[in-house]
C-alpha cells in the first residue's frame, strides 16, 4: 500500500491548432465495417449544454415489398414498474463488505455481473443463469431458460422478423428464431423496481443484414421479478430503426448502463457494432397489421457510434470504416453518454426520442475522436496513440468522475501490452481527459495496478478511482493525494480475477459490486 507519489503522468498536448472531430455514424447502412480513434482538444465533447437538435432524418432505404400483417395480435404493453423510490440512506444490505459464492446459492462460475435495481433486489449472473436475492432473503434464487430467459435452449420465435405470440401460425419459410449463442449471458444491470436487464452473446460472423441467418442472436432480455417469484421476460430484438428492417448489426452485448438519476429509466447498450439508447418503459410489441419497426421506434434507438477509418482519414465510403466492441459506457451528470470501444471513443447527448437520437451523428449533439489521426502526436487521437488511424486502442472501460474528468482504460485482452508485436493485442494503460487540460496518460502502475491489462474501472463519488485487473484484484487510487491501496482475494474479494465492476449510488455509502471468477463482493468500505 503506497502512501503518496509524484503524479508523474505524462501529459501529451498537441502543438498548434487543437482539432476536434465531430463524427458520428447512425449505424444503419454501416455495412458491418469497424473503427474508432480520438484527439486532444480544449473543446470538450461536453462543451456546455447544447440544445437538442431536431434532425431531419435521412431517407430510409426502401423496405422492399410491404410486409404482411403480423400473424398474431400483440398483448398490451407491459405495465411499468412501480414509481421510482426515494434514493439515499444505507439501504437494506449490510454496511460492511460482503462476499457471495457457492454457500449463498451461486451454483456456477464465473460471475459475469452483479447489480441492484431500484427496489434494492441484488442480482447476479453467470453465463448459464440469473440469480436474485431480495432484501431479507438469506440465499439467491436461480433462474435459467426454463424460467423464460432467452438462453440458447429457449429461443424466441419471429414471423417475418416481427414478434409472434406463442402458438400462433407462421409459415416455416417466414419463421426465424432468436436467442443467446452457447456462450450465454455476457452482462447484466439493474433497472427500475424489481427489474434487471440481461445481455447475451450473439453470433457476429454474418453480413449483418436481413439475409443473415444469425440476425436475431444475442440481444437483451428485460426481466421483471413478480410478487410470486416468477419472471416476466421481454426480449429486445435490436434492428436499425427507420431503415426498412434491413440491418441487424447489434448482437453481442458488451456493456449495459442504466440511468437512475438524470433521465430516469434510460438504458444504454454497448454492442459488437453500435450503441443503443433504449426507453424500456415504452416497450411494446407491434399489434396485428403493424410494421414491427414502427413499434420499435418508440423505445429503441438502434443505433449510433463514433468511428474511424483504416490507415487513412475517412471519406464518403464505408468499406474502410472501423467501429464497434463498445466495452466502455458511462453516463455523466447531465445524463449524456460517453462510449469507448475497440477503435475509438466519443460522447453522445441524450434525446427523449430514440428516432431523433440515431440521427445525432454529424451534429453538435455527438462528438467522436480519432479522425483524422496521423500517428502519435498528430491529429485527432482516439484517446490513446496507436501507430495509425484504425489501429485498435481496445478501450475496456469508461467512467466519469464527480469533477467531470473522464477516465478511459485500455485492456480488452488479458496479457496485452503496449509493445505487443501484433497491434490487435496492444493495450495502452489508462487515460484521463478534461476540457481544460486534454488527455493525461497513466501507466497502470502509477495507480497501483501490478499489471498492464485493465479489466474495468470506476470513479467513486469521493473522487478516487478503482482499477480492476484480470489477475491482481483491485487498485484504489486517489488522484488528489497520490495514495494507492489494493484489495485482494482474502482481504475483501473472493478471487483476484475480476470480471466486472458496477457502482450503486442509489445508497449511501455507495455499494461497489465486484464480479470475479469464483463469486462476487459488495464493498461499502474501501481502504
Coordinates of C-alpha atoms in Angstrom, one line a residue:
X1 CA 0.0 0.0 0.0
X2 CA 1.7 3.2 -1.1
X3 CA 1.1 6.4 0.7
X4 CA 2.0 9.0 -1.8
X5 CA 3.5 9.5 -5.1
X6 CA 4.6 12.1 -7.5
X7 CA 2.0 12.4 -10.1
X8 CA 4.3 11.8 -13.0
X9 CA 1.8 11.1 -15.6
X10 CA 3.0 12.3 -19.0
X11 CA 0.7 14.9 -20.5
X12 CA 0.6 15.0 -24.3
X13 CA -0.9 18.1 -25.7
X14 CA -1.0 18.7 -29.4
X15 CA 1.1 21.6 -30.6
X16 CA -0.6 24.2 -32.7
X17 CA -4.2 24.1 -33.6
X18 CA -6.3 21.7 -31.5
X19 CA -8.6 19.7 -33.6
X20 CA -11.9 18.2 -32.6
X21 CA -13.6 15.7 -34.9
X22 CA -17.3 15.7 -34.8
X23 CA -18.1 12.4 -36.3
X24 CA -20.9 10.1 -35.5
X25 CA -22.3 7.3 -37.6
X26 CA -26.0 6.5 -37.4
X27 CA -25.3 2.8 -37.9
X28 CA -27.9 1.7 -40.4
X29 CA -26.1 1.1 -43.6
X30 CA -22.8 0.8 -41.8
X31 CA -22.2 -2.4 -43.7
X32 CA -20.6 -4.2 -40.8
X33 CA -17.4 -2.1 -41.0
X34 CA -15.4 -1.2 -37.9
X35 CA -13.5 1.8 -36.4
X36 CA -12.6 4.4 -33.8
X37 CA -9.9 7.0 -32.5
X38 CA -9.6 10.4 -30.7
X39 CA -7.7 13.6 -30.4
X40 CA -6.6 16.2 -27.9
X41 CA -8.7 19.3 -27.8
X42 CA -9.6 22.1 -25.5
X43 CA -13.1 22.0 -26.8
X44 CA -14.8 19.4 -24.7
X45 CA -17.1 16.9 -26.3
X46 CA -19.3 18.2 -23.4
X47 CA -18.8 21.8 -24.4
X48 CA -21.6 23.0 -22.3
X49 CA -25.3 22.5 -22.8
X50 CA -26.2 22.0 -26.4
X51 CA -29.8 22.5 -27.5
X52 CA -31.1 19.2 -28.6
X53 CA -31.3 19.4 -32.4
X54 CA -34.3 18.3 -34.4
X55 CA -32.5 16.4 -37.1
X56 CA -34.0 15.8 -40.4
X57 CA -33.9 12.0 -40.7
X58 CA -32.2 10.8 -43.9
X59 CA -34.5 8.8 -46.1
X60 CA -34.8 5.1 -45.1
X61 CA -33.8 2.5 -47.6
X62 CA -36.9 1.0 -49.2
X63 CA -38.0 -2.0 -47.2
X64 CA -38.9 -3.8 -50.4
X65 CA -42.3 -5.4 -50.6
X66 CA -44.7 -4.3 -47.9
X67 CA -44.6 -6.9 -45.1
X68 CA -47.6 -9.0 -44.4
X69 CA -49.5 -8.1 -41.3
X70 CA -48.2 -9.6 -38.1
X71 CA -49.8 -13.0 -37.9
X72 CA -51.0 -12.6 -34.3
X73 CA -52.2 -9.8 -32.1
X74 CA -49.8 -8.4 -29.6
X75 CA -50.6 -8.2 -25.9
X76 CA -50.9 -4.8 -24.3
X77 CA -47.7 -3.1 -23.2
X78 CA -46.3 -4.5 -20.0
X79 CA -47.1 -2.3 -17.0
X80 CA -44.3 0.0 -16.0
X81 CA -42.5 -0.7 -12.7
X82 CA -43.8 0.9 -9.6
X83 CA -42.8 4.6 -9.0
X84 CA -39.2 5.2 -8.6
X85 CA -38.3 5.1 -4.9
X86 CA -36.5 7.8 -3.0
X87 CA -32.8 7.2 -3.1
X88 CA -30.3 7.7 -0.3
X89 CA -29.7 6.1 3.1
X90 CA -27.8 2.9 3.8
X91 CA -30.3 0.6 2.1
X92 CA -31.3 -2.9 3.2
X93 CA -27.9 -4.6 2.8
X94 CA -25.0 -4.8 5.3
X95 CA -23.0 -1.7 5.8
X96 CA -19.8 -3.8 5.8
X97 CA -18.2 -5.6 3.0
X98 CA -19.7 -8.9 2.0
X99 CA -18.6 -11.7 -0.3
X100 CA -21.1 -14.1 -2.1
X101 CA -20.4 -17.5 -3.5
X102 CA -21.5 -21.1 -3.6
X103 CA -22.6 -21.1 0.0
X104 CA -25.1 -18.3 -0.8
X105 CA -26.6 -20.3 -3.7
X106 CA -24.5 -19.3 -6.7
X107 CA -24.1 -22.6 -8.4
X108 CA -21.8 -21.7 -11.4
X109 CA -18.7 -19.6 -12.1
X110 CA -17.6 -17.1 -13.2
X111 CA -19.9 -14.3 -12.1
X112 CA -20.1 -12.0 -15.1
X113 CA -22.1 -9.3 -13.4
X114 CA -23.7 -8.1 -10.2
X115 CA -26.1 -5.2 -9.8
X116 CA -29.0 -3.8 -7.8
X117 CA -32.3 -2.5 -9.0
X118 CA -34.4 0.4 -7.6
X119 CA -36.1 -2.0 -5.1
X120 CA -32.6 -3.0 -4.0
X121 CA -33.0 -6.5 -5.2
X122 CA -29.5 -7.9 -5.6
X123 CA -28.9 -9.6 -8.9
X124 CA -26.0 -11.7 -10.1
X125 CA -25.3 -13.7 -13.3
X126 CA -23.1 -16.4 -14.6
X127 CA -23.0 -17.4 -18.2
X128 CA -25.7 -20.1 -17.6
X129 CA -28.1 -18.4 -15.1
X130 CA -29.5 -15.3 -13.5
X131 CA -29.8 -15.0 -9.7
X132 CA -31.6 -12.7 -7.3
X133 CA -31.6 -12.1 -3.6
X134 CA -34.4 -9.9 -2.3
X135 CA -33.9 -7.8 0.8
X136 CA -34.5 -10.1 3.7
X137 CA -33.6 -13.3 1.8
X138 CA -30.7 -15.5 3.0
X139 CA -29.8 -17.1 -0.3
X140 CA -30.0 -16.5 -4.1
X141 CA -32.8 -17.9 -6.2
X142 CA -31.7 -19.2 -9.6
X143 CA -33.3 -18.7 -13.0
X144 CA -32.5 -20.1 -16.4
X145 CA -34.1 -20.9 -19.8
X146 CA -36.8 -22.9 -18.1
X147 CA -37.9 -19.7 -16.3
X148 CA -38.1 -17.7 -19.6
X149 CA -34.6 -16.4 -20.2
X150 CA -33.6 -16.5 -23.8
X151 CA -30.6 -18.7 -23.5
X152 CA -29.7 -21.0 -26.4
X153 CA -32.2 -23.6 -25.4
X154 CA -35.2 -21.2 -25.3
X155 CA -35.3 -19.1 -28.5
X156 CA -37.9 -16.5 -29.2
X157 CA -39.9 -17.1 -32.4
X158 CA -40.3 -14.4 -35.1
X159 CA -42.5 -14.2 -38.1
X160 CA -41.2 -12.0 -41.0
X161 CA -38.8 -10.7 -38.4
X162 CA -41.6 -9.4 -36.1
X163 CA -42.6 -10.9 -32.7
X164 CA -45.3 -13.6 -32.8
X165 CA -47.4 -14.9 -30.0
X166 CA -46.6 -18.4 -28.8
X167 CA -48.6 -21.0 -30.7
X168 CA -49.7 -18.5 -33.4
X169 CA -49.4 -19.7 -37.0
X170 CA -46.5 -18.6 -39.2
X171 CA -45.3 -20.4 -42.4
X172 CA -42.0 -22.2 -42.0
X173 CA -40.5 -20.0 -44.7
X174 CA -41.2 -16.9 -42.7
X175 CA -40.2 -18.2 -39.3
X176 CA -36.9 -17.3 -37.6
X177 CA -35.6 -17.7 -34.1
X178 CA -33.5 -15.6 -31.7
X179 CA -31.6 -16.5 -28.5
X180 CA -28.1 -16.3 -27.0
X181 CA -25.4 -18.5 -28.5
X182 CA -24.0 -21.2 -26.3
X183 CA -21.7 -18.7 -24.5
X184 CA -24.8 -17.4 -22.7
X185 CA -25.1 -14.3 -20.6
X186 CA -22.5 -11.6 -21.0
X187 CA -23.7 -8.7 -18.8
X188 CA -26.4 -7.5 -16.5
X189 CA -27.6 -4.2 -15.0
X190 CA -30.3 -3.4 -12.5
X191 CA -33.2 -1.2 -13.7
X192 CA -36.4 0.1 -12.2
X193 CA -38.1 -1.6 -9.2
X194 CA -37.8 -5.4 -9.4
X195 CA -36.2 -5.1 -12.8
X196 CA -32.9 -6.3 -14.4
X197 CA -31.6 -6.3 -17.9
X198 CA -29.7 -9.3 -19.2
X199 CA -27.3 -9.1 -22.1
X200 CA -26.3 -12.1 -24.2
X201 CA -23.5 -13.2 -26.5
X202 CA -24.5 -13.4 -30.2
X203 CA -23.2 -14.7 -33.5
X204 CA -21.4 -11.8 -35.3
X205 CA -20.0 -13.8 -38.1
X206 CA -22.6 -12.9 -40.8
X207 CA -23.2 -9.9 -43.0
X208 CA -25.4 -8.1 -40.6
X209 CA -28.4 -7.6 -42.8
X210 CA -31.9 -9.1 -43.2
X211 CA -30.5 -12.1 -45.1
X212 CA -28.2 -13.1 -42.2
X213 CA -29.5 -16.2 -40.5
X214 CA -27.9 -15.2 -37.2
X215 CA -29.6 -11.7 -37.2
X216 CA -31.7 -12.5 -34.1
X217 CA -28.9 -13.9 -31.9
X218 CA -27.7 -12.3 -28.7
X219 CA -29.6 -9.1 -27.7
X220 CA -31.2 -8.2 -24.3
X221 CA -33.9 -9.5 -22.1
X222 CA -35.9 -7.2 -19.8
X223 CA -36.6 -9.3 -16.7
X224 CA -39.2 -8.2 -14.1
X225 CA -39.5 -10.1 -10.9
X226 CA -43.1 -10.9 -10.0
X227 CA -44.5 -11.0 -6.5
X228 CA -44.7 -14.8 -6.6
X229 CA -41.0 -15.1 -7.6
X230 CA -41.6 -15.9 -11.2
X231 CA -40.2 -13.8 -14.1
X232 CA -41.8 -11.7 -16.8
X233 CA -39.3 -11.8 -19.6
X234 CA -39.5 -9.5 -22.7
X235 CA -36.8 -9.7 -25.4
X236 CA -35.4 -6.6 -27.1
X237 CA -34.6 -7.7 -30.7
X238 CA -32.3 -5.0 -31.9
X239 CA -32.6 -3.7 -35.5
X240 CA -31.6 -0.5 -37.1
X241 CA -34.8 1.5 -36.8
X242 CA -36.2 3.6 -39.7
X243 CA -34.2 1.7 -42.3
X244 CA -36.8 -0.8 -43.6
X245 CA -35.9 -3.7 -41.3
X246 CA -32.8 -4.2 -43.5
X247 CA -29.9 -4.0 -40.9
X248 CA -29.4 -6.2 -37.8
X249 CA -25.8 -5.3 -36.8
X250 CA -26.1 -5.2 -33.0
X251 CA -26.0 -8.7 -31.4
X252 CA -23.4 -9.3 -28.6
X253 CA -23.8 -7.1 -25.6
X254 CA -20.6 -5.9 -24.0
X255 CA -21.8 -3.3 -21.6
X256 CA -25.1 -2.2 -20.1
X257 CA -25.6 1.1 -18.1
X258 CA -28.9 2.3 -16.7
X259 CA -29.6 6.0 -15.8
X260 CA -31.4 6.2 -12.4
X261 CA -31.0 10.0 -12.0
X262 CA -30.6 12.4 -14.9
X263 CA -33.0 10.8 -17.4
X264 CA -34.5 8.0 -15.3
X265 CA -35.1 4.7 -16.9
X266 CA -32.9 5.2 -19.9
X267 CA -30.9 2.1 -20.8
X268 CA -27.7 2.2 -22.9
X269 CA -26.4 -0.9 -24.6
X270 CA -22.8 -1.3 -25.9
X271 CA -22.6 -4.0 -28.6
X272 CA -20.3 -5.5 -31.1
X273 CA -21.2 -2.8 -33.6
X274 CA -23.1 0.2 -32.2
X275 CA -24.6 1.7 -29.1
X276 CA -28.3 1.7 -28.5
X277 CA -30.4 4.1 -26.4
X278 CA -33.4 2.2 -25.0
X279 CA -36.5 3.5 -23.2
X280 CA -37.7 0.2 -21.7
X281 CA -40.8 1.7 -20.1
X282 CA -42.1 2.4 -23.6
X283 CA -41.6 -1.2 -24.9
X284 CA -44.4 -2.8 -26.7
X285 CA -44.8 -5.4 -29.5
X286 CA -46.3 -4.4 -32.8
X287 CA -50.1 -5.0 -33.0
X288 CA -51.7 -7.1 -35.7
X289 CA -51.1 -5.5 -39.1
X290 CA -48.5 -3.0 -37.8
X291 CA -45.0 -2.9 -39.3
X292 CA -42.7 -4.0 -36.4
X293 CA -40.2 -1.2 -37.0
X294 CA -42.9 1.4 -36.0
X295 CA -43.3 -0.1 -32.6
X296 CA -39.5 -0.4 -32.2
X297 CA -39.1 3.3 -32.9
X298 CA -41.0 4.2 -29.8
X299 CA -38.5 2.7 -27.4
X300 CA -35.4 1.5 -29.3
X301 CA -32.7 3.9 -30.6
X302 CA -30.6 1.5 -32.7
X303 CA -28.0 2.8 -33.2
X304 CA -25.2 5.4 -33.0
X305 CA -21.4 5.4 -32.5
X306 CA -18.2 7.1 -33.2
X307 CA -16.0 5.7 -36.0
X308 CA -12.5 6.0 -37.6
X309 CA -11.1 4.5 -40.8
X310 CA -8.4 2.1 -41.7
X311 CA -5.0 3.8 -42.1
X312 CA -6.5 6.9 -43.8
X313 CA -8.9 9.7 -43.0
X314 CA -12.5 8.8 -43.5
X315 CA -14.2 9.7 -46.7
X316 CA -17.7 9.0 -48.1
X317 CA -17.2 5.3 -48.5
X318 CA -17.9 2.7 -45.9
X319 CA -15.5 -0.2 -46.7
X320 CA -12.6 1.1 -44.6
X321 CA -14.6 2.2 -41.5
X322 CA -13.8 0.8 -38.0
X323 CA -16.2 0.8 -35.1
X324 CA -17.6 -1.4 -32.5
X325 CA -16.9 -3.6 -29.5
X326 CA -18.2 -1.0 -27.1
X327 CA -16.9 -2.3 -23.7
X328 CA -16.9 1.1 -22.1
X329 CA -20.1 3.1 -21.4
X330 CA -20.7 5.8 -18.8
X331 CA -23.5 8.3 -18.1
X332 CA -22.3 11.8 -16.9
X333 CA -24.1 14.2 -14.5
X334 CA -26.1 15.7 -17.3
X335 CA -27.3 12.3 -18.5
X336 CA -25.3 12.2 -21.6
X337 CA -23.3 9.1 -22.7
X338 CA -19.6 8.5 -23.1
X339 CA -18.7 5.4 -25.1
X340 CA -15.4 3.7 -25.8
X341 CA -14.7 0.7 -27.9
X342 CA -12.0 -1.3 -29.8
X343 CA -11.1 1.6 -32.1
X344 CA -12.2 4.9 -30.6
X345 CA -14.4 6.8 -28.2
X346 CA -16.9 9.7 -28.1
X347 CA -19.8 11.5 -26.4
X348 CA -23.5 11.5 -27.3
X349 CA -26.1 13.8 -26.0
X350 CA -29.3 12.3 -24.6
X351 CA -32.5 12.7 -26.6
X352 CA -36.1 11.9 -25.5
X353 CA -36.8 10.5 -29.0
X354 CA -35.0 7.3 -29.9
X355 CA -35.6 8.1 -33.6
X356 CA -34.1 11.6 -33.3
X357 CA -31.2 10.1 -31.2
X358 CA -29.9 7.9 -34.0
X359 CA -29.6 10.9 -36.3
X360 CA -27.5 13.0 -33.9
X361 CA -24.4 11.9 -35.8
X362 CA -22.7 14.8 -37.6
X363 CA -24.4 17.4 -35.3
X364 CA -23.3 19.2 -32.2
X365 CA -25.1 16.6 -30.2
X366 CA -22.4 14.0 -30.9
X367 CA -18.6 14.1 -30.8
X368 CA -16.2 11.3 -31.8
X369 CA -12.4 11.3 -31.6
X370 CA -9.8 9.8 -33.9
X371 CA -10.4 11.1 -37.5
X372 CA -8.2 12.3 -39.0
X373 CA -5.3 10.9 -37.0
X374 CA -1.8 10.8 -38.4
X375 CA 0.1 8.9 -35.7
X376 CA 1.3 9.7 -32.2
X377 CA 1.3 13.5 -31.5
X378 CA -0.6 14.5 -34.7
X379 CA -4.2 14.8 -35.5
X380 CA -7.2 13.7 -33.5
X381 CA -6.2 11.0 -31.1
X382 CA -8.5 8.0 -30.5
X383 CA -8.0 8.6 -26.7
X384 CA -4.7 6.6 -26.9
X385 CA -2.0 6.8 -29.5
X386 CA -1.8 3.7 -31.8
X387 CA 0.6 3.7 -34.7
X388 CA -2.0 4.7 -37.3
X389 CA -5.7 5.6 -37.6
X390 CA -7.8 2.5 -37.5
X391 CA -5.4 0.5 -35.3
X392 CA -7.1 -0.8 -32.2
X393 CA -7.0 1.1 -28.9
X394 CA -9.0 -1.6 -27.1
X395 CA -10.9 0.6 -24.6
X396 CA -12.2 -1.7 -21.8
X397 CA -14.0 0.8 -19.6
X398 CA -15.1 4.5 -19.3
X399 CA -16.1 6.3 -16.1
X400 CA -16.9 9.9 -15.3
X401 CA -15.6 11.4 -12.0
X402 CA -17.5 14.0 -9.9
X403 CA -15.3 16.8 -11.2
X404 CA -16.3 15.9 -14.8
X405 CA -13.0 14.3 -15.7
X406 CA -13.5 11.2 -17.9
X407 CA -11.3 8.2 -17.4
X408 CA -10.6 5.5 -20.0
X409 CA -9.0 2.1 -19.6
X410 CA -7.4 0.0 -22.3
X411 CA -7.1 -3.7 -21.9
X412 CA -9.7 -6.0 -23.6
X413 CA -7.2 -8.8 -24.0
X414 CA -5.5 -10.4 -20.9
X415 CA -1.8 -10.4 -21.3
X416 CA -1.9 -7.4 -23.6
X417 CA 1.0 -4.8 -23.6
X418 CA 1.7 -1.5 -25.3
X419 CA 4.6 -3.1 -27.2
X420 CA 3.0 -6.3 -28.5
X421 CA 4.1 -7.2 -31.9
X422 CA 0.5 -7.6 -33.0
X423 CA -1.2 -4.3 -32.9
X424 CA -4.5 -6.1 -32.3
X425 CA -3.2 -7.3 -28.9
X426 CA -1.9 -4.0 -27.6
X427 CA -3.3 -2.1 -24.7
X428 CA -2.3 1.4 -23.6
X429 CA -3.0 1.7 -19.9
X430 CA -5.2 4.5 -18.6
X431 CA -6.0 8.0 -19.8
X432 CA -7.9 10.8 -18.2
X433 CA -9.5 13.7 -20.1
X434 CA -10.8 17.1 -19.1
X435 CA -11.8 20.2 -21.1
X436 CA -9.0 22.4 -19.7
X437 CA -6.1 20.1 -20.0
X438 CA -6.9 17.5 -22.6
X439 CA -5.5 14.0 -22.2
X440 CA -3.2 12.8 -19.5
X441 CA -1.7 9.3 -19.8
X442 CA -1.0 7.0 -16.9
X443 CA 0.9 3.8 -16.6
X444 CA -1.4 1.5 -14.5
X445 CA 1.5 1.0 -12.1
X446 CA 1.2 4.7 -11.2
X447 CA -2.3 4.0 -9.9
X448 CA -1.3 0.9 -8.0
X449 CA -2.0 -1.9 -10.5
X450 CA 0.7 -4.6 -10.8
X451 CA -0.4 -5.5 -14.3
X452 CA -0.9 -3.5 -17.5
X453 CA -4.2 -5.1 -18.5
X454 CA -7.1 -3.1 -17.0
X455 CA -10.3 -5.1 -16.9
X456 CA -12.5 -2.3 -15.7
X457 CA -12.5 1.0 -13.7
X458 CA -15.0 3.1 -11.8
X459 CA -14.7 6.6 -10.5
X460 CA -16.1 6.9 -6.9
X461 CA -18.2 9.8 -5.6
X462 CA -15.3 10.9 -3.4
X463 CA -13.0 11.3 -6.4
X464 CA -11.0 8.1 -6.0
X465 CA -10.6 5.6 -8.8
X466 CA -11.0 1.9 -8.6
X467 CA -9.0 -0.1 -11.1
X468 CA -9.9 -3.8 -11.7
X469 CA -7.3 -6.2 -13.1
X470 CA -7.5 -9.6 -14.7
X471 CA -5.5 -11.4 -12.0
X472 CA -4.4 -8.9 -9.3
X473 CA -7.7 -7.8 -7.7
X474 CA -8.4 -4.0 -7.3
X475 CA -6.2 -0.9 -7.0
X476 CA -7.8 2.1 -5.3
X477 CA -6.1 5.4 -6.4
X478 CA -6.7 8.9 -5.1
X479 CA -5.7 11.5 -7.8
X480 CA -5.7 14.3 -5.3
X481 CA -3.1 12.8 -2.9
X482 CA -1.5 10.1 -5.0
X483 CA -2.4 7.4 -2.4
X484 CA -2.8 3.9 -3.7
X485 CA -4.0 0.8 -2.0
X486 CA -5.0 -2.7 -3.1
X487 CA -7.9 -5.0 -2.4
X488 CA -7.1 -8.7 -3.0
X489 CA -8.6 -12.1 -2.6
X490 CA -8.8 -13.0 1.1
X491 CA -9.0 -9.3 2.1
X492 CA -12.3 -8.3 0.6
X493 CA -12.6 -10.2 -2.7
X494 CA -13.5 -13.9 -3.3
X495 CA -10.9 -14.0 -6.2
X496 CA -8.3 -11.8 -7.8
X497 CA -9.6 -12.5 -11.3
X498 CA -12.0 -9.6 -11.6
X499 CA -14.7 -9.7 -14.4
X500 CA -16.7 -6.5 -13.9
X501 CA -17.3 -3.5 -11.6
X502 CA -20.6 -1.8 -11.0
X503 CA -21.3 1.1 -8.6
X504 CA -24.7 1.5 -6.9
X505 CA -25.0 5.2 -5.9
X506 CA -28.7 4.8 -5.0
X507 CA -27.5 4.1 -1.5
X508 CA -25.1 5.8 0.8
X509 CA -22.3 4.9 1.2
X510 CA -22.4 3.6 -2.4
X511 CA -22.1 -0.2 -3.0
X512 CA -19.3 -1.4 -5.3
X513 CA -20.2 -4.7 -6.8
X514 CA -17.1 -6.7 -7.9
X515 CA -17.7 -9.8 -10.0
X516 CA -14.9 -12.3 -10.1
X517 CA -14.1 -15.8 -11.4
X518 CA -15.5 -17.5 -8.3
X519 CA -18.1 -15.2 -6.8
X520 CA -18.7 -11.5 -6.1
X521 CA -18.2 -8.9 -3.4
X522 CA -20.2 -5.9 -2.4
X523 CA -17.8 -3.3 -1.0
X524 CA -19.2 -0.5 1.2
X525 CA -15.9 0.4 2.8
X526 CA -12.7 0.8 0.8
X527 CA -9.2 1.4 2.2

